[in-house]
Coordinates of C-alpha atoms and ligand atoms in Angstrom, one line a residue:
Chain D
X1 CA 18.4 -24.3 -76.3
X2 CA 16.9 -25.5 -79.6
X3 CA 14.2 -28.0 -78.9
X4 CA 13.9 -30.3 -81.9
X5 CA 10.4 -31.4 -80.9
X6 CA 9.2 -27.9 -81.6
X7 CA 10.8 -27.9 -85.1
X8 CA 13.6 -25.7 -84.2
X9 CA 11.6 -23.3 -82.1
X10 CA 13.6 -21.6 -79.4
X11 CA 12.1 -22.2 -75.9
X12 CA 13.0 -19.7 -73.3
X13 CA 12.4 -17.0 -70.8
X14 CA 12.6 -13.3 -70.9
X15 CA 14.0 -11.4 -67.9
X16 CA 12.8 -7.8 -67.5
X17 CA 14.3 -5.2 -65.2
X18 CA 11.8 -3.1 -63.3
X19 CA 13.3 -0.2 -61.3
X20 CA 11.4 1.6 -58.7
X21 CA 11.8 5.4 -59.3
X22 CA 10.2 8.7 -58.4
X23 CA 7.2 9.0 -60.7
X24 CA 7.9 11.0 -63.8
X25 CA 5.2 13.5 -63.1
X26 CA 6.7 14.5 -59.8
X27 CA 8.7 17.7 -59.8
X28 CA 11.8 16.5 -58.0
X29 CA 13.2 18.9 -55.4
X30 CA 16.6 18.9 -53.7
X31 CA 16.5 18.7 -49.9
X32 CA 17.5 22.0 -48.2
X33 CA 20.5 20.4 -46.6
X34 CA 21.8 19.1 -50.0
X35 CA 22.0 15.4 -48.9
X36 CA 19.6 14.2 -51.6
X37 CA 16.2 14.8 -53.2
X38 CA 12.9 14.8 -51.4
X39 CA 11.4 11.3 -51.6
X40 CA 9.2 11.3 -48.4
X41 CA 5.5 11.0 -49.4
X42 CA 6.5 11.2 -53.1
X43 CA 4.8 8.9 -55.6
X44 CA 7.0 6.0 -56.7
X45 CA 6.4 4.1 -60.0
X46 CA 8.0 1.7 -62.4
X47 CA 10.7 3.4 -64.4
X48 CA 8.8 4.3 -67.7
X49 CA 11.4 2.6 -69.9
X50 CA 11.0 -0.6 -67.9
X51 CA 7.2 -0.5 -68.4
X52 CA 8.0 -0.4 -72.1
X53 CA 10.5 -3.3 -71.6
X54 CA 7.8 -5.4 -69.9
X55 CA 5.3 -4.6 -72.6
X56 CA 7.7 -5.7 -75.3
X57 CA 8.4 -9.0 -73.4
X58 CA 4.7 -9.7 -73.1
X59 CA 4.1 -9.0 -76.8
X60 CA 6.9 -11.3 -77.8
X61 CA 5.4 -14.0 -75.6
X62 CA 1.9 -13.4 -76.9
X63 CA 3.1 -13.5 -80.5
X64 CA 4.6 -16.9 -80.2
X65 CA 6.3 -16.9 -83.6
X66 CA 9.6 -18.7 -83.9
X67 CA 10.7 -17.9 -80.4
X68 CA 8.5 -19.7 -77.9
X69 CA 8.7 -17.7 -74.7
X70 CA 7.4 -19.7 -71.8
X71 CA 7.9 -17.2 -69.1
X72 CA 8.3 -13.5 -68.5
X73 CA 10.1 -12.8 -65.2
X74 CA 10.3 -9.3 -63.7
X75 CA 13.2 -8.5 -61.6
X76 CA 13.9 -5.5 -59.3
X77 CA 16.7 -4.6 -57.0
X78 CA 15.4 -2.4 -54.2
X79 CA 13.7 -2.0 -50.8
X80 CA 10.8 -4.1 -49.6
X81 CA 8.3 -1.6 -50.9
X82 CA 9.4 -2.4 -54.5
X83 CA 7.0 -5.3 -54.2
X84 CA 4.3 -2.8 -55.3
X85 CA 6.0 -2.2 -58.6
X86 CA 6.6 -5.9 -59.1
X87 CA 2.9 -6.6 -58.4
X88 CA 2.0 -4.1 -61.0
X89 CA 4.4 -5.9 -63.4
X90 CA 2.6 -9.2 -62.6
X91 CA -0.7 -7.5 -63.2
X92 CA 0.5 -6.3 -66.6
X93 CA 1.1 -10.0 -67.4
X94 CA 4.5 -11.1 -66.1
X95 CA 4.5 -14.7 -64.9
X96 CA 6.6 -14.3 -61.8
X97 CA 8.7 -11.8 -60.0
X98 CA 12.0 -11.7 -58.2
X99 CA 12.9 -9.0 -55.7
X100 CA 16.6 -8.7 -54.8
X101 CA 16.1 -6.8 -51.6
X102 CA 18.3 -4.1 -50.4
X103 CA 17.9 -0.7 -48.7
X104 CA 21.1 0.7 -50.1
X105 CA 21.3 2.3 -53.5
X106 CA 23.0 0.0 -56.1
X107 CA 25.2 1.4 -58.8
X108 CA 24.7 0.1 -62.4
X109 CA 27.8 -2.1 -62.3
X110 CA 26.5 -3.9 -59.2
X111 CA 23.0 -4.1 -60.7
X112 CA 24.5 -5.7 -63.8
X113 CA 26.4 -8.2 -61.7
X114 CA 23.2 -9.1 -59.9
X115 CA 21.4 -9.5 -63.2
X116 CA 24.2 -11.7 -64.4
X117 CA 23.7 -14.0 -61.3
X118 CA 20.0 -14.3 -62.2
X119 CA 20.8 -14.8 -65.9
X120 CA 23.0 -17.7 -65.0
X121 CA 20.3 -19.2 -62.9
X122 CA 17.4 -18.7 -65.3
X123 CA 19.1 -18.9 -68.7
X124 CA 16.9 -16.4 -70.5
X125 CA 17.2 -15.9 -74.3
X126 CA 16.5 -12.2 -73.8
X127 CA 17.0 -9.6 -71.1
X128 CA 15.0 -6.5 -71.6
X129 CA 16.0 -3.4 -69.6
X130 CA 15.1 0.3 -69.9
X131 CA 17.7 2.5 -71.6
X132 CA 18.0 4.6 -68.5
X133 CA 16.6 5.0 -65.0
X134 CA 14.9 8.4 -64.8
X135 CA 16.3 8.9 -61.3
X136 CA 20.1 8.8 -61.9
X137 CA 19.8 9.0 -65.7
X138 CA 22.8 6.6 -65.9
X139 CA 22.1 4.7 -69.0
X140 CA 24.6 1.9 -68.2
X141 CA 23.1 -1.3 -66.7
X142 CA 22.1 -3.1 -69.9
X143 CA 25.4 -2.4 -71.6
X144 CA 27.3 -3.6 -68.6
X145 CA 25.3 -6.8 -68.2
X146 CA 25.9 -7.5 -71.9
X147 CA 29.7 -7.0 -71.4
X148 CA 29.9 -9.2 -68.3
X149 CA 27.7 -11.9 -69.9
X150 CA 29.8 -11.6 -73.1
X151 CA 26.7 -11.3 -75.2
X152 CA 25.3 -8.8 -77.7
X153 CA 23.6 -5.6 -76.7
X154 CA 21.0 -3.7 -78.7
X155 CA 20.5 -0.4 -76.9
X156 CA 17.8 2.3 -77.4
X157 CA 15.5 -0.2 -79.3
X158 CA 12.5 1.2 -81.2
X159 CA 11.7 -2.1 -83.0
X160 CA 12.5 -5.7 -82.2
X161 CA 12.0 -8.5 -84.7
X162 CA 12.9 -12.1 -83.7
X163 CA 13.8 -14.7 -86.2
X164 CA 14.7 -18.0 -84.7
X165 CA 18.0 -17.6 -82.7
X166 CA 18.5 -14.1 -83.9
X167 CA 17.0 -10.6 -83.5
X168 CA 16.9 -7.6 -85.8
X169 CA 16.7 -4.5 -83.7
X170 CA 16.1 -0.9 -84.9
X171 CA 17.9 1.5 -82.6
X172 CA 17.3 5.2 -82.1
X173 CA 20.7 6.9 -82.7
X174 CA 21.6 10.6 -83.0
X175 CA 21.8 10.3 -86.8
X176 CA 18.4 8.6 -87.2
X177 CA 17.6 4.9 -87.1
X178 CA 20.1 2.1 -87.1
X179 CA 19.4 -1.6 -87.6
X180 CA 21.6 -4.3 -86.2
X181 CA 21.3 -8.0 -86.1
X182 CA 22.3 -9.9 -83.0
X183 CA 22.5 -13.6 -82.0
X184 CA 20.5 -14.6 -79.0
X185 CA 20.8 -14.6 -76.1
X186 CA 21.1 -10.9 -75.9
X187 CA 20.4 -7.8 -73.9
X188 CA 18.0 -5.1 -75.3
X189 CA 17.4 -1.7 -73.8
X190 CA 14.2 0.1 -74.7
X191 CA 13.6 3.6 -76.1
X192 CA 10.3 5.4 -75.7
X193 CA 8.9 4.6 -79.1
X194 CA 9.2 0.8 -78.9
X195 CA 5.6 0.4 -77.8
X196 CA 2.9 1.9 -75.6
X197 CA 2.5 -0.1 -72.4
X198 CA -1.0 -1.6 -71.7
X199 CA -3.2 -0.5 -68.8
X200 CA -3.6 -2.8 -65.9
X201 CA -7.2 -4.0 -65.4
X202 CA -8.7 -4.6 -62.0
X203 CA -9.2 -8.4 -62.4
X204 CA -5.5 -8.6 -63.4
X205 CA -4.5 -7.0 -60.2
X206 CA -6.5 -9.6 -58.3
X207 CA -4.9 -12.4 -60.3
X208 CA -1.4 -10.9 -59.8
X209 CA -1.8 -11.4 -56.1
X210 CA -1.5 -15.2 -56.6
X211 CA 1.5 -15.1 -58.9
X212 CA 4.9 -16.0 -57.3
X213 CA 7.1 -13.2 -56.0
X214 CA 10.3 -14.4 -54.6
X215 CA 12.5 -12.3 -52.4
X216 CA 16.2 -12.8 -52.5
X217 CA 18.5 -11.4 -49.9
X218 CA 21.1 -9.3 -51.8
X219 CA 24.0 -10.7 -49.8
X220 CA 23.1 -14.3 -50.8
X221 CA 24.2 -13.5 -54.4
X222 CA 27.8 -13.0 -53.5
X223 CA 28.1 -9.8 -55.5
X224 CA 30.2 -6.9 -54.3
X225 CA 27.7 -4.0 -54.1
X226 CA 29.9 -1.5 -52.3
X227 CA 29.5 1.8 -54.2
X228 CA 32.4 3.1 -56.2
X229 CA 31.3 6.7 -56.5
X230 CA 30.6 9.1 -53.6
X231 CA 28.0 11.8 -54.1
X232 CA 29.0 14.6 -51.8
X233 CA 26.4 17.2 -52.7
X234 CA 23.0 17.7 -54.2
X235 CA 22.1 21.2 -55.6
X236 CA 19.2 22.6 -57.4
X237 CA 20.0 23.6 -61.0
X238 CA 21.1 27.2 -61.5
X239 CA 18.0 29.3 -62.0
X240 CA 17.6 31.1 -65.3
X241 CA 17.3 34.8 -65.0
X242 CA 13.8 36.2 -65.2
X243 CA 12.6 36.7 -68.7
X244 CA 10.3 39.2 -70.3
X245 CA 6.9 38.9 -72.0
X246 CA 6.4 40.7 -75.3
X247 CA 3.0 41.5 -76.7
X248 CA 3.5 41.0 -80.4
X249 CA 5.9 40.0 -83.2
X250 CA 7.3 43.5 -83.5
X251 CA 8.3 43.6 -79.8
X252 CA 9.7 40.0 -80.1
X253 CA 11.9 41.0 -83.0
X254 CA 13.0 44.2 -81.1
X255 CA 13.9 42.1 -78.1
X256 CA 15.9 39.7 -80.3
X257 CA 17.7 42.6 -81.9
X258 CA 18.7 43.9 -78.5
X259 CA 20.3 40.6 -77.8
X260 CA 22.0 40.6 -81.2
X261 CA 19.9 37.7 -82.4
X262 CA 18.0 39.3 -85.2
Chain Q
X1 CA 49.7 11.9 -60.2
X2 CA 49.2 13.1 -63.8
X3 CA 45.9 12.3 -65.3
X4 CA 46.5 10.5 -68.6
X5 CA 43.2 10.7 -70.5
X6 CA 42.2 8.7 -73.5
X7 CA 39.2 10.0 -75.5
X8 CA 37.4 7.7 -77.9
X9 CA 36.7 9.6 -81.1
X10 CA 33.3 9.7 -82.6
X11 CA 33.2 9.8 -86.3
X12 CA 31.1 8.9 -89.4
X13 CA 31.7 9.1 -93.1
X14 CA 35.4 9.9 -92.6
X15 CA 34.6 13.0 -90.5
X16 CA 35.2 13.6 -86.9
X17 CA 32.0 14.4 -84.9
X18 CA 32.2 17.7 -83.0
X19 CA 31.5 15.8 -79.8
X20 CA 35.1 14.8 -79.7
X21 CA 36.5 18.3 -79.4
X22 CA 34.0 18.8 -76.5
X23 CA 35.4 15.8 -74.7
X24 CA 38.8 17.4 -75.2
X25 CA 37.5 20.6 -73.6
X26 CA 36.3 18.7 -70.6
X27 CA 39.5 16.8 -70.3
X28 CA 41.5 20.0 -70.6
X29 CA 39.9 21.4 -67.6
X30 CA 41.6 18.8 -65.5
X31 CA 44.9 20.3 -64.3
X32 CA 48.0 19.0 -66.0
X33 CA 46.1 16.3 -67.9
X34 CA 47.8 14.6 -70.8
X35 CA 45.2 13.9 -73.5
X36 CA 45.3 11.4 -76.3
X37 CA 42.5 10.5 -78.8
X38 CA 41.9 7.0 -80.2
X39 CA 40.3 6.6 -83.6
X40 CA 38.8 3.2 -84.3
X41 CA 38.0 2.8 -88.0
X42 CA 38.7 0.7 -91.1
X43 CA 41.2 3.4 -92.1
X44 CA 41.3 6.2 -89.6
X45 CA 43.9 8.4 -91.2
X46 CA 41.6 11.2 -92.3
X47 CA 39.7 11.3 -89.0
X48 CA 43.0 11.2 -87.1
X49 CA 44.3 14.2 -89.1
X50 CA 41.3 16.2 -88.0
X51 CA 41.6 15.1 -84.4
X52 CA 45.3 16.1 -84.4
X53 CA 44.3 19.7 -85.0
X54 CA 42.3 19.9 -81.8
X55 CA 44.2 22.0 -79.3
X56 CA 45.4 20.3 -76.1
X57 CA 45.8 16.8 -77.7
X58 CA 49.2 15.1 -77.5
X59 CA 48.8 12.0 -79.6
X60 CA 46.2 10.6 -81.8
X61 CA 46.2 6.8 -82.0
X62 CA 44.5 5.1 -85.0
X63 CA 43.3 1.5 -84.6
X64 CA 42.5 0.2 -88.1
X65 CA 40.5 -2.9 -88.6
X66 CA 37.9 -3.9 -91.2
X67 CA 35.6 -4.9 -88.3
X68 CA 35.5 -1.2 -87.3
X69 CA 33.6 -0.1 -90.3
X70 CA 30.5 0.6 -88.2
X71 CA 30.6 1.7 -84.5
X72 CA 29.3 -1.5 -82.9
X73 CA 29.8 -1.3 -79.1
X74 CA 30.4 -5.1 -78.7
X75 CA 33.2 -4.9 -81.3
X76 CA 34.8 -1.7 -80.2
X77 CA 34.8 -2.2 -76.5
X78 CA 37.5 -4.9 -76.3
X79 CA 39.7 -2.7 -78.5
X80 CA 39.1 0.4 -76.3
X81 CA 40.0 -1.7 -73.3
X82 CA 43.3 -2.8 -74.9
X83 CA 44.3 0.8 -75.7
X84 CA 43.1 2.0 -72.3
X85 CA 45.8 0.0 -70.4
X86 CA 48.1 3.0 -70.1
X87 CA 45.6 5.6 -69.1
X88 CA 44.0 6.8 -65.8
X89 CA 40.8 8.1 -67.5
X90 CA 38.8 7.0 -70.5
X91 CA 36.3 9.5 -71.8
X92 CA 33.6 9.3 -74.5
X93 CA 30.8 11.7 -75.5
X94 CA 27.3 11.3 -74.0
X95 CA 25.9 10.9 -77.5
X96 CA 24.1 7.7 -78.5
X97 CA 27.6 6.5 -79.7
X98 CA 29.3 7.0 -76.3
X99 CA 26.3 6.0 -74.2
X100 CA 26.2 2.7 -76.1
X101 CA 29.9 2.0 -76.0
X102 CA 31.4 3.4 -72.7
X103 CA 29.5 1.3 -70.2
X104 CA 30.5 -1.8 -72.1
X105 CA 34.1 -0.6 -71.8
X106 CA 33.7 0.1 -68.1
X107 CA 32.3 -3.3 -67.3
X108 CA 35.1 -5.1 -69.2
X109 CA 37.5 -3.0 -67.2
X110 CA 35.6 -4.0 -64.0
X111 CA 34.9 -0.5 -63.0
X112 CA 31.8 1.7 -62.8
X113 CA 31.1 4.6 -65.1
X114 CA 30.4 8.3 -64.4
X115 CA 27.7 9.4 -66.9
X116 CA 27.2 13.0 -68.3
X117 CA 30.1 15.0 -66.8
X118 CA 28.8 18.6 -66.8
X119 CA 31.6 20.3 -64.9
X120 CA 35.1 19.4 -63.7
X121 CA 36.1 20.1 -60.1
X122 CA 39.2 17.9 -60.1
X123 CA 40.7 14.9 -61.7
X124 CA 38.4 12.7 -59.7
X125 CA 35.6 15.2 -58.8
X126 CA 32.9 16.2 -61.2
X127 CA 29.3 17.6 -61.3
X128 CA 26.5 15.9 -63.3
X129 CA 22.8 16.3 -63.6
X130 CA 20.3 13.7 -62.3
X131 CA 16.5 13.5 -62.2
X132 CA 16.3 15.1 -65.7
X133 CA 18.4 18.0 -64.5
X134 CA 16.3 18.7 -61.4
X135 CA 19.3 18.2 -59.3
X136 CA 23.0 18.6 -59.9
X137 CA 25.3 16.3 -57.9
X138 CA 28.9 16.5 -57.0
X139 CA 30.5 13.1 -57.4
X140 CA 33.9 11.8 -56.3
X141 CA 35.5 8.8 -58.0
X142 CA 38.1 6.6 -56.5
X143 CA 41.7 7.5 -57.4
X144 CA 42.9 3.9 -57.4
X145 CA 40.7 2.9 -60.3
X146 CA 40.5 3.8 -63.9
X147 CA 37.8 6.4 -64.4
X148 CA 35.5 5.7 -67.3
X149 CA 33.1 8.6 -68.0
X150 CA 30.9 10.2 -70.6
X151 CA 31.0 13.9 -71.2
X152 CA 27.7 15.9 -71.5
X153 CA 28.6 17.6 -74.8
X154 CA 26.1 20.5 -74.3
X155 CA 28.1 21.6 -71.2
X156 CA 31.4 22.3 -73.0
X157 CA 32.5 24.6 -75.8
X158 CA 34.5 22.6 -78.3
X159 CA 38.3 22.9 -77.8
X160 CA 39.9 25.2 -80.3
X161 CA 41.6 24.2 -83.6
X162 CA 45.2 24.9 -84.2
X163 CA 46.8 22.0 -82.4
X164 CA 49.4 19.6 -84.0
X165 CA 49.3 16.3 -82.2
X166 CA 51.4 13.4 -83.4
X167 CA 49.5 10.6 -85.1
X168 CA 50.4 7.0 -84.5
X169 CA 49.1 3.7 -85.7
X170 CA 48.3 1.4 -82.7
X171 CA 48.2 -2.3 -83.1
X172 CA 45.6 -3.9 -80.9
X173 CA 45.2 -7.6 -80.3
X174 CA 41.8 -8.3 -79.0
X175 CA 39.4 -11.1 -79.9
X176 CA 36.3 -9.5 -81.5
X177 CA 32.8 -11.0 -81.4
X178 CA 30.8 -11.9 -84.4
X179 CA 27.5 -12.0 -82.6
X180 CA 26.6 -8.5 -83.5
X181 CA 26.2 -7.3 -87.1
X182 CA 25.4 -4.0 -88.7
X183 CA 22.5 -4.0 -91.1
X184 CA 21.6 -0.5 -92.1
X185 CA 21.2 3.1 -91.0
X186 CA 18.6 5.6 -92.2
X187 CA 19.4 9.2 -91.7
X188 CA 17.4 11.9 -93.4
X189 CA 19.8 14.2 -95.3
X190 CA 18.2 17.5 -94.7
X191 CA 20.8 20.0 -95.7
X192 CA 19.9 21.8 -92.5
X193 CA 22.3 22.6 -89.6
X194 CA 22.9 19.7 -87.2
X195 CA 20.6 19.9 -84.2
X196 CA 23.4 19.1 -81.7
X197 CA 25.8 21.8 -82.8
X198 CA 23.6 24.5 -84.4
X199 CA 23.7 28.0 -83.0
X200 CA 20.0 28.4 -83.5
X201 CA 17.2 25.9 -83.2
X202 CA 13.5 26.3 -83.9
X203 CA 11.4 23.5 -82.2
X204 CA 7.8 22.6 -82.7
X205 CA 5.4 20.7 -80.4
X206 CA 2.1 18.9 -80.3
X207 CA 0.3 22.2 -81.1
X208 CA 1.5 22.0 -84.8
X209 CA -1.2 19.3 -85.2
X210 CA 0.1 17.6 -88.3
X211 CA 3.2 16.8 -90.3
X212 CA 2.0 19.2 -92.9
X213 CA 1.6 22.1 -90.5
X214 CA 5.0 21.2 -89.1
X215 CA 6.5 22.6 -92.3
X216 CA 6.1 26.1 -91.0
X217 CA 8.7 25.2 -88.4
X218 CA 11.1 24.1 -91.2
X219 CA 10.3 27.2 -93.1
X220 CA 11.1 29.6 -90.2
X221 CA 14.2 27.6 -89.4
X222 CA 15.4 27.9 -93.0
X223 CA 14.8 31.6 -93.0
X224 CA 17.0 32.2 -89.9
X225 CA 19.5 29.4 -90.7
X226 CA 18.4 27.3 -87.7
X227 CA 18.3 23.6 -87.1
X228 CA 14.9 22.0 -86.4
X229 CA 13.9 20.3 -83.1
X230 CA 10.7 18.8 -81.8
X231 CA 9.1 17.8 -78.5
X232 CA 8.4 14.1 -77.9
X233 CA 4.7 14.7 -78.4
X234 CA 5.4 16.0 -81.9
X235 CA 7.7 13.1 -82.7
X236 CA 5.3 10.5 -81.3
X237 CA 2.5 12.0 -83.4
X238 CA 4.6 11.6 -86.5
X239 CA 5.0 15.3 -87.2
X240 CA 8.8 15.2 -87.0
X241 CA 11.5 12.5 -87.2
X242 CA 12.7 10.9 -84.0
X243 CA 16.3 12.2 -84.3
X244 CA 14.8 15.7 -83.9
X245 CA 13.6 15.1 -80.4
X246 CA 15.0 17.5 -77.8
X247 CA 14.9 16.6 -74.1
X248 CA 15.9 14.1 -71.4
X249 CA 15.6 11.2 -73.7
X250 CA 16.3 13.0 -76.9
X251 CA 19.1 15.5 -77.6
X252 CA 20.5 17.8 -75.0
X253 CA 21.5 21.0 -76.7
X254 CA 22.9 24.4 -75.9
X255 CA 22.2 26.8 -78.9
X256 CA 22.6 30.5 -78.7
X257 CA 18.9 30.8 -79.6
X258 CA 16.1 28.3 -79.0
X259 CA 12.6 29.0 -80.2
X260 CA 10.0 26.8 -78.7
X261 CA 6.7 26.9 -80.7
X262 CA 3.6 25.3 -79.3
X263 CA 5.6 23.4 -76.7
X264 CA 4.2 23.3 -73.1
X265 CA 7.6 23.0 -71.3
X266 CA 7.4 19.6 -69.6
X267 CA 10.4 19.0 -67.4
X268 CA 11.6 16.2 -69.7
X269 CA 11.7 18.8 -72.5
X270 CA 13.3 21.6 -70.5
X271 CA 16.2 19.4 -69.4
X272 CA 17.3 19.3 -73.0
X273 CA 17.5 23.1 -73.4
X274 CA 18.5 24.5 -70.0
X275 CA 21.9 25.5 -71.3
X276 CA 20.5 27.4 -74.3
X277 CA 21.6 31.1 -74.2
X278 CA 18.3 32.6 -75.1
X279 CA 15.0 30.8 -75.0
X280 CA 12.0 32.2 -76.9
X281 CA 8.6 30.7 -76.3
X282 CA 5.5 31.1 -78.4
X283 CA 2.4 29.6 -76.8
X284 CA -1.2 30.5 -76.6
X285 CA -1.5 29.5 -73.0
X286 CA -0.3 32.2 -70.6
X287 CA 0.1 29.5 -67.9
X288 CA 2.4 27.2 -70.0
X289 CA 5.4 26.2 -67.9
X290 CA 7.7 27.1 -70.8
X291 CA 7.2 30.7 -69.9
X292 CA 8.9 30.1 -66.6
X293 CA 12.2 29.5 -68.4
X294 CA 11.8 31.6 -71.4
X295 CA 13.9 34.8 -71.8
X296 CA 11.4 36.2 -74.2
X297 CA 7.8 35.0 -74.1
X298 CA 5.0 35.7 -76.5
X299 CA 1.4 34.6 -75.8
X300 CA -0.3 34.0 -79.1
X301 CA -1.6 31.5 -81.7
X302 CA 1.4 30.1 -83.5
X303 CA -0.5 29.9 -86.7
X304 CA -0.7 33.7 -86.8
X305 CA 2.5 34.5 -85.1
X306 CA 4.8 32.3 -87.1
X307 CA 3.9 33.6 -90.6
X308 CA 4.3 37.1 -89.3
X309 CA 7.7 36.3 -87.7
X310 CA 8.9 34.7 -90.9
X311 CA 8.1 37.8 -92.8
X312 CA 10.1 40.1 -90.6
X313 CA 12.9 37.7 -89.5
X314 CA 16.2 36.9 -91.1
Ligands
FAD1 C1 10.4 9.0 -69.4 C2 9.9 10.2 -70.3 C3 10.8 10.8 -71.1 C4 10.4 11.9 -71.8 N1 11.4 12.5 -72.6 C5 11.0 13.6 -73.3 C6 11.9 14.3 -74.2 O1 13.1 13.9 -74.3 N2 11.5 15.4 -74.8 C7 10.2 15.8 -74.8 O2 9.9 16.9 -75.4 N3 9.3 15.2 -74.0 C8 9.7 14.1 -73.3 N4 8.7 13.4 -72.6 C9 7.3 13.9 -72.7 C10 6.9 15.1 -71.9 O3 6.6 14.7 -70.6 C11 5.7 15.8 -72.6 O4 4.7 14.9 -72.7 C12 6.0 16.4 -73.9 O5 7.2 17.2 -73.9 C13 4.9 17.3 -74.4 O6 5.1 17.8 -75.7 P1 4.5 19.2 -76.2 O7 4.9 20.3 -75.3 O8 4.7 19.3 -77.6 O9 2.9 18.9 -76.0 P2 1.9 19.5 -75.0 O10 2.3 19.3 -73.6 O11 0.5 18.9 -75.4 O12 1.9 21.0 -75.2 C14 1.4 21.6 -76.4 C15 1.4 23.2 -76.1 O13 1.0 23.8 -77.3 C16 0.2 25.0 -76.9 N5 -0.7 25.3 -78.0 C17 -1.7 24.6 -78.5 N6 -2.2 25.1 -79.6 C18 -1.5 26.2 -79.9 C19 -1.5 27.3 -80.9 N7 -2.3 27.2 -81.9 N8 -0.5 28.2 -80.8 C20 0.4 28.3 -79.7 N9 0.4 27.3 -78.8 C21 -0.5 26.3 -78.8 C22 -0.5 24.5 -75.7 O14 -0.9 25.6 -74.9 C23 0.5 23.6 -75.0 O15 1.3 24.4 -74.0 C24 9.1 12.3 -71.8 C25 8.2 11.7 -71.0 C26 8.6 10.6 -70.2 C27 7.6 9.9 -69.4
AMP2 N1 17.7 -1.5 -59.1 C1 17.3 -1.9 -60.3 N2 16.2 -2.8 -60.3 C2 15.7 -3.2 -61.5 N3 16.2 -2.9 -62.7 C3 17.3 -2.0 -62.7 C4 17.8 -1.5 -61.5 N4 18.8 -0.7 -61.9 C5 18.9 -0.7 -63.2 N5 17.9 -1.5 -63.7 C6 17.6 -1.7 -65.2 O1 18.6 -1.1 -65.9 C7 18.0 0.0 -66.7 C8 19.0 1.1 -66.9 O2 19.3 1.7 -65.6 P1 20.5 2.7 -65.4 O3 21.7 2.1 -66.0 O4 20.6 2.9 -63.9 O5 20.1 4.0 -66.1 C9 16.7 0.3 -66.0 O6 15.8 0.9 -66.9 C10 16.3 -1.0 -65.5 O7 15.7 -1.8 -66.5

């Protein structure tokens, strides 16, 4: 989508995934009957990595530079209540929101297929997702979308630099930092150090109420969302055996010696 | 039905990453599994020779291609898919290498992925942590589909050496994209043990206060032959490099000894160390949550405790 009138500037949209998850400050507990985790009355928030994704999209749009982003669209797949998180995204600065509504949990492959449908409709240059949802800790959706879309992926991004139709992305890998160059359009997934998301101000919350939030019925997308995996049991993690307190370094070293560690 | 498991080898600089032998250990706990390893490289001979020594492996396949000089998921995935045709399971490690690659493989195969296998209950039944390890779920996968999964390396002891698998060169025809290009990698060569495999780890948190102060963590670590880790707060503040971060979004580790210094014990940090054999916590706050999981706790100021400990330790 090179628009000659803008001297080769790329005009486009960014699609951002916002997943509704149990807030990261909540100490999640398994239900006594092992059928899931307690979510009743528990605070729900935007997945922290997705907040970072949205912040990055907004910064790219604000910068202008060689990639002229005209619109930042936040997308969530979830129940009706997810409107809250999308409104927060709009208050942060997104231009419009799409809720793909469903009451059933959606596995990453199905989420990727849904994102692909929206990608085909909106033709974004960039899709920004979090590296993982802090609920299921899957870390899959972005990579799957990139595969289905047959486009590049730059996962675990800690720095994104756009240059025309390309992006240079620094990625947090086990060995340190890796930089790759990808052609756009592409999928980026965010790591924690990419940026620090802005706070939402009260007037922005008011303004966000007027921004468009479209609801799409999941079935209308023609995507098979039947789960492939079956979770049969939830259990709390094995408790560690009770430790001891020592009063000084000498006692600490003695305790370590006893365990054969000093 | 016999499980035929393909493991994607992780390697760098001509050396096999220990995560591969951990994937073999996981695969070996599936009854009667036949296990092969695939090495994607420009010339995978040396890595394949190492992989062939892992016990329990039948065949090591090398897929040589100049395009495989760096592990780019978009380039590797179509090749993994081509090799995977004859397998029921495809496993990779849940390191950044495997996390990047395997979902792309799964999607190309049209199947979902099971992330972070922590225990095997059957060829299609596994346990894995969710919610930063606050819950462990048992998951069943469909038997009529290929199972793509990542293995939580901290949950498995590396399979032993002493095997003698056959090594074969596999020819793969797959069209590879040019839209993704490697630019550079910066890794601090520290000469210290690797955080992910070290038997001992000393970690520092926000309490260290500066990069300069953080040197006392390095110094204690060197004294006891330990790797160095850090909390996210310490990394964010620039006291320690990002690859040292331990936790939900950093590295998940299982050393014999973990020493947490000036770290409060946020759930996101604890999930990274819950499989450590012995946790030592040094913190000046009696109420710090780290003491709830510590095997040995010492309430005190790290700036007096650490120099003392360094003097007597080692
Ligand atoms: C999505 C998400 C993912 C995250 N992932 C990770 C992760 O992977 N890893 C991670 O570590 N964190 C992660 N975090 C951050 C985590 O929630 C905590 O903020 C972080 O672990 C705190 O680091 P800290 O313990 O060093 O700092 P603090 O919580 O500030 O603790 C400092 C501790 O030092 C003690 N102290 C202070 N002075 C001294 C002294 N002189 N001597 C002794 N003790 C002293 C204090 O009592 C306190 O307990 C994540 C957060 C989010 C939202
Ligand atoms: N239901 C969803 N709604 C919106 N975004 C999602 C959803 N599921 C996954 N994503 C996006 O994909 C990222 C990775 O999720 P996961 O693969 O589930 O760990 C998240 O951080 C989101 O950006």
